[in-house]
N, CA, C and O atoms as CSV, one atom per row, in Angstrom:
chain,resi,resn,atom,element,x,y,z
A,1,MET,N,N,0.797,-1.264,-0.090
A,1,MET,CA,C,0.030,-0.021,0.070
A,1,MET,C,C,0.899,1.173,0.081
A,1,MET,O,O,0.678,2.003,-0.801
A,2,ASN,N,N,1.823,1.400,0.901
A,2,ASN,CA,C,2.851,2.496,0.937
A,2,ASN,C,C,3.536,2.644,-0.358
A,2,ASN,O,O,3.644,3.762,-0.863
A,3,GLN,N,N,4.089,1.409,-1.029
A,3,GLN,CA,C,4.653,1.457,-2.288
A,3,GLN,C,C,3.800,2.153,-3.350
A,3,GLN,O,O,4.254,3.047,-4.064
A,4,LYS,N,N,2.555,1.706,-3.420
A,4,LYS,CA,C,1.593,2.257,-4.371
A,4,LYS,C,C,1.526,3.848,-4.196
A,4,LYS,O,O,1.708,4.605,-5.149
A,5,ARG,N,N,1.237,4.309,-2.844
A,5,ARG,CA,C,1.356,5.845,-2.775
A,5,ARG,C,C,2.529,6.512,-3.146
A,5,ARG,O,O,2.505,7.592,-3.737
A,6,TYR,N,N,3.703,5.839,-2.783
A,6,TYR,CA,C,4.971,6.309,-3.210
A,6,TYR,C,C,5.001,6.579,-4.890
A,6,TYR,O,O,5.367,7.621,-5.433
A,7,VAL,N,N,4.562,5.466,-5.489
A,7,VAL,CA,C,4.576,5.605,-7.006
A,7,VAL,C,C,3.647,6.627,-7.550
A,7,VAL,O,O,3.971,7.334,-8.505
A,8,MET,N,N,2.471,6.718,-6.944
A,8,MET,CA,C,1.437,7.599,-7.308
A,8,MET,C,C,2.072,9.097,-7.102
A,8,MET,O,O,1.981,9.943,-7.992
A,9,ASN,N,N,2.643,9.319,-6.002
A,9,ASN,CA,C,3.259,10.755,-5.585
A,9,ASN,C,C,4.351,11.007,-6.628
A,9,ASN,O,O,4.412,12.116,-7.158
A,10,LYS,N,N,5.199,10.060,-6.945
A,10,LYS,CA,C,6.232,10.259,-8.013
A,10,LYS,C,C,5.674,10.603,-9.344
A,10,LYS,O,O,6.209,11.498,-9.999
A,11,LEU,N,N,4.494,9.874,-9.860
A,11,LEU,CA,C,3.976,10.195,-11.159
A,11,LEU,C,C,3.324,11.698,-11.083
A,11,LEU,O,O,3.365,12.520,-11.998
A,12,ILE,N,N,2.771,11.866,-9.919
A,12,ILE,CA,C,2.102,13.280,-9.947
A,12,ILE,C,C,3.202,14.299,-9.965
A,12,ILE,O,O,3.070,15.273,-10.706
A,13,PHE,N,N,4.230,14.176,-9.254
A,13,PHE,CA,C,5.235,15.171,-9.317
A,13,PHE,C,C,5.720,15.193,-10.734
A,13,PHE,O,O,5.645,16.259,-11.346
A,14,LEU,N,N,6.209,14.131,-11.320
A,14,LEU,CA,C,6.675,14.286,-12.647
A,14,LEU,C,C,5.798,14.820,-13.756
A,14,LEU,O,O,6.248,15.431,-14.725
A,15,LEU,N,N,4.436,14.537,-13.542
A,15,LEU,CA,C,3.338,15.226,-14.460
A,15,LEU,C,C,3.495,16.674,-14.102
A,15,LEU,O,O,3.648,17.470,-15.028
A,16,ILE,N,N,3.475,17.122,-12.826
A,16,ILE,CA,C,3.618,18.523,-12.667
A,16,ILE,C,C,4.814,19.279,-13.257
A,16,ILE,O,O,4.759,20.399,-13.766
A,17,CYS,N,N,5.862,18.538,-13.123
A,17,CYS,CA,C,7.114,19.048,-13.623
A,17,CYS,C,C,7.005,19.285,-15.089
A,17,CYS,O,O,7.301,20.389,-15.546
A,18,PHE,N,N,6.594,18.303,-15.859
A,18,PHE,CA,C,6.477,18.338,-17.350
A,18,PHE,C,C,5.429,19.334,-17.690
A,18,PHE,O,O,5.571,19.917,-18.765
A,19,ILE,N,N,4.294,19.659,-16.881
A,19,ILE,CA,C,3.449,20.688,-17.337
A,19,ILE,C,C,4.167,22.046,-17.234
A,19,ILE,O,O,3.961,22.932,-18.063
A,20,ASN,N,N,5.003,22.188,-16.214
A,20,ASN,CA,C,5.609,23.510,-15.910
A,20,ASN,C,C,6.708,23.803,-16.810
A,20,ASN,O,O,7.007,24.985,-16.978
A,21,ILE,N,N,7.418,22.793,-17.477
A,21,ILE,CA,C,8.574,23.104,-18.366
A,21,ILE,C,C,8.208,24.218,-19.365
A,21,ILE,O,O,8.879,25.250,-19.347
A,22,PRO,N,N,7.141,24.076,-20.278
A,22,PRO,CA,C,6.957,25.026,-21.269
A,22,PRO,C,C,6.746,26.377,-20.739
A,22,PRO,O,O,7.109,27.318,-21.445
A,23,PHE,N,N,6.189,26.619,-19.545
A,23,PHE,CA,C,5.966,27.829,-18.898
A,23,PHE,C,C,7.300,28.366,-18.435
A,23,PHE,O,O,7.486,29.582,-18.489
A,24,LEU,N,N,8.198,27.599,-18.007
A,24,LEU,CA,C,9.530,28.086,-17.662
A,24,LEU,C,C,10.280,28.522,-18.794
A,24,LEU,O,O,10.978,29.533,-18.708
A,25,ILE,N,N,10.203,27.854,-19.854
A,25,ILE,CA,C,10.850,28.257,-21.166
A,25,ILE,C,C,10.333,29.518,-21.703
A,25,ILE,O,O,11.122,30.374,-22.104
A,26,VAL,N,N,9.029,29.699,-21.740
A,26,VAL,CA,C,8.455,30.960,-22.089
A,26,VAL,C,C,8.671,32.035,-21.252
A,26,VAL,O,O,8.631,33.163,-21.742
A,27,ASN,N,N,8.923,31.864,-19.918
A,27,ASN,CA,C,9.381,32.942,-18.987
A,27,ASN,C,C,10.876,33.312,-19.441
A,27,ASN,O,O,11.216,34.441,-19.794
A,28,ALA,N,N,11.543,32.421,-19.391
A,28,ALA,CA,C,13.015,32.579,-19.707
A,28,ALA,C,C,13.115,33.437,-21.144
A,28,ALA,O,O,13.760,34.484,-21.186
A,29,THR,N,N,12.529,32.986,-22.132
A,29,THR,CA,C,12.517,33.787,-23.207
A,29,THR,C,C,12.027,35.224,-23.323
A,29,THR,O,O,12.532,36.160,-23.943
A,30,GLU,N,N,10.854,35.177,-22.534
A,30,GLU,CA,C,10.301,36.673,-22.356
A,30,GLU,C,C,11.291,37.633,-21.669
A,30,GLU,O,O,11.564,38.745,-22.120
A,31,ASN,N,N,11.856,37.058,-20.429
A,31,ASN,CA,C,12.829,37.821,-19.665
A,31,ASN,C,C,14.059,38.231,-20.637
A,31,ASN,O,O,14.428,39.406,-20.638
A,32,ALA,N,N,14.659,37.332,-21.415
A,32,ALA,CA,C,15.646,37.718,-22.318
A,32,ALA,C,C,15.222,38.792,-23.273
A,32,ALA,O,O,15.974,39.730,-23.537
A,33,TYR,N,N,13.878,38.650,-23.858
A,33,TYR,CA,C,13.519,39.664,-24.773
A,33,TYR,C,C,13.256,41.010,-24.094
A,33,TYR,O,O,13.520,42.051,-24.696
A,34,VAL,N,N,12.775,41.019,-22.934
A,34,VAL,CA,C,12.640,42.245,-22.389
A,34,VAL,C,C,13.919,43.047,-21.893
A,34,VAL,O,O,13.979,44.275,-21.825
A,35,LYS,N,N,15.011,42.089,-21.531
A,35,LYS,CA,C,16.414,42.598,-21.292
A,35,LYS,C,C,16.909,43.284,-22.569
A,35,LYS,O,O,17.454,44.388,-22.566
A,36,GLU,N,N,16.671,42.521,-23.697
A,36,GLU,CA,C,17.157,43.064,-25.070
A,36,GLU,C,C,16.460,44.420,-25.268
A,36,GLU,O,O,17.129,45.382,-25.644
A,37,GLU,N,N,15.278,44.522,-25.054
A,37,GLU,CA,C,14.389,45.744,-25.414
A,37,GLU,C,C,14.966,46.871,-24.643
A,37,GLU,O,O,15.271,47.935,-25.181
A,38,SER,N,N,15.114,46.626,-23.365
A,38,SER,CA,C,15.643,47.636,-22.474
A,38,SER,C,C,17.087,48.121,-22.830
A,38,SER,O,O,17.447,49.298,-22.830
A,39,LYS,N,N,17.856,47.040,-23.130
A,39,LYS,CA,C,19.298,47.428,-23.538
A,39,LYS,C,C,19.303,48.280,-24.778
A,39,LYS,O,O,20.144,49.166,-24.933
A,40,SER,N,N,18.280,47.989,-25.741
A,40,SER,CA,C,18.354,48.810,-27.005
A,40,SER,C,C,17.775,50.111,-26.774
A,40,SER,O,O,18.101,51.078,-27.463
A,41,TYR,N,N,16.912,50.186,-25.814
A,41,TYR,CA,C,16.254,51.549,-25.454
A,41,TYR,C,C,17.280,52.425,-24.746
A,41,TYR,O,O,17.272,53.642,-24.931
A,42,SER,N,N,18.152,51.845,-23.950
A,42,SER,CA,C,19.111,52.749,-23.275
A,42,SER,C,C,20.301,53.129,-24.165
A,42,SER,O,O,20.946,54.165,-24.000
A,43,LEU,N,N,20.555,52.199,-25.145
A,43,LEU,CA,C,21.592,52.566,-26.229
A,43,LEU,C,C,20.927,53.745,-27.093
A,43,LEU,O,O,21.600,54.685,-27.515
A,44,TYR,N,N,19.596,53.618,-27.314
A,44,TYR,CA,C,18.929,54.752,-28.082
A,44,TYR,C,C,19.055,56.154,-27.241
A,44,TYR,O,O,19.300,57.247,-27.752
A,45,LEU,N,N,18.856,55.920,-25.955
A,45,LEU,CA,C,18.939,57.215,-25.077
A,45,LEU,C,C,20.358,57.847,-25.240
A,45,LEU,O,O,20.589,59.016,-25.548
A,46,ILE,N,N,21.364,56.752,-24.948
A,46,ILE,CA,C,22.719,57.237,-24.939
A,46,ILE,C,C,23.081,58.056,-26.447
A,46,ILE,O,O,23.647,59.148,-26.490
A,47,ARG,N,N,22.726,57.450,-27.383
A,47,ARG,CA,C,22.891,57.987,-28.769
A,47,ARG,C,C,22.280,59.257,-28.940
A,47,ARG,O,O,22.869,60.181,-29.501
A,48,HIS,N,N,21.025,59.359,-28.445
A,48,HIS,CA,C,20.386,60.645,-28.440
A,48,HIS,C,C,21.095,61.790,-27.808
A,48,HIS,O,O,21.248,62.888,-28.343
A,49,ALA,N,N,21.550,61.422,-26.532
A,49,ALA,CA,C,22.302,62.409,-25.715
A,49,ALA,C,C,23.459,62.716,-26.209
A,49,ALA,O,O,23.871,63.858,-26.006
A,50,GLU,N,N,24.254,61.796,-26.962
A,50,GLU,CA,C,25.565,62.144,-27.769
A,50,GLU,C,C,25.219,63.312,-28.882
A,50,GLU,O,O,25.857,64.353,-29.039
A,51,LYS,N,N,23.960,62.854,-29.675
A,51,LYS,CA,C,23.703,63.841,-30.780
A,51,LYS,C,C,23.508,65.149,-30.150
A,51,LYS,O,O,24.026,66.126,-30.691
A,52,LYS,N,N,22.853,65.287,-29.115
A,52,LYS,CA,C,22.449,66.578,-28.558
A,52,LYS,C,C,23.815,67.310,-28.045
A,52,LYS,O,O,23.939,68.534,-28.089
A,53,LEU,N,N,24.762,66.489,-27.584
A,53,LEU,CA,C,25.961,67.263,-27.094
A,53,LEU,C,C,26.723,67.504,-28.254
A,53,LEU,O,O,27.383,68.542,-28.303
A,54,ILE,N,N,26.738,66.708,-29.200
A,54,ILE,CA,C,27.726,67.121,-30.456
A,54,ILE,C,C,27.091,68.441,-30.955
A,54,ILE,O,O,27.792,69.426,-31.186
A,55,LYS,N,N,25.620,68.440,-31.130
A,55,LYS,CA,C,24.994,69.556,-31.783
A,55,LYS,C,C,25.332,70.858,-30.962
A,55,LYS,O,O,25.609,71.914,-31.531
A,56,ARG,N,N,25.296,70.731,-29.651
A,56,ARG,CA,C,25.518,71.698,-28.675
A,56,ARG,C,C,27.072,72.307,-28.919
A,56,ARG,O,O,27.346,73.504,-29.006
A,57,MET,N,N,27.904,71.316,-28.997
A,57,MET,CA,C,29.404,71.791,-29.076
A,57,MET,C,C,29.583,72.515,-30.470
A,57,MET,O,O,30.343,73.479,-30.564
A,58,LEU,N,N,28.905,72.056,-31.499
A,58,LEU,CA,C,29.006,72.535,-32.753
A,58,LEU,C,C,28.488,74.072,-32.849
A,58,LEU,O,O,29.123,74.872,-33.536
A,59,ASP,N,N,27.476,74.413,-32.238
A,59,ASP,CA,C,26.722,75.633,-32.265
A,59,ASP,C,C,27.610,76.759,-31.535
A,59,ASP,O,O,27.183,77.908,-31.426
């Protein structure tokens, strides 16, 4: 009886793990995408500031 319960618990645990794997992958890719977006936005801000500075120096 105890062995049966152990096997059932293992199966349920594995099932939950396999159900969660796609969500973990989606979260990881989403986080990477958001990081990339913020990186490109900060680069845009830096370039914009550089352009303003150069324009001010030339005037």
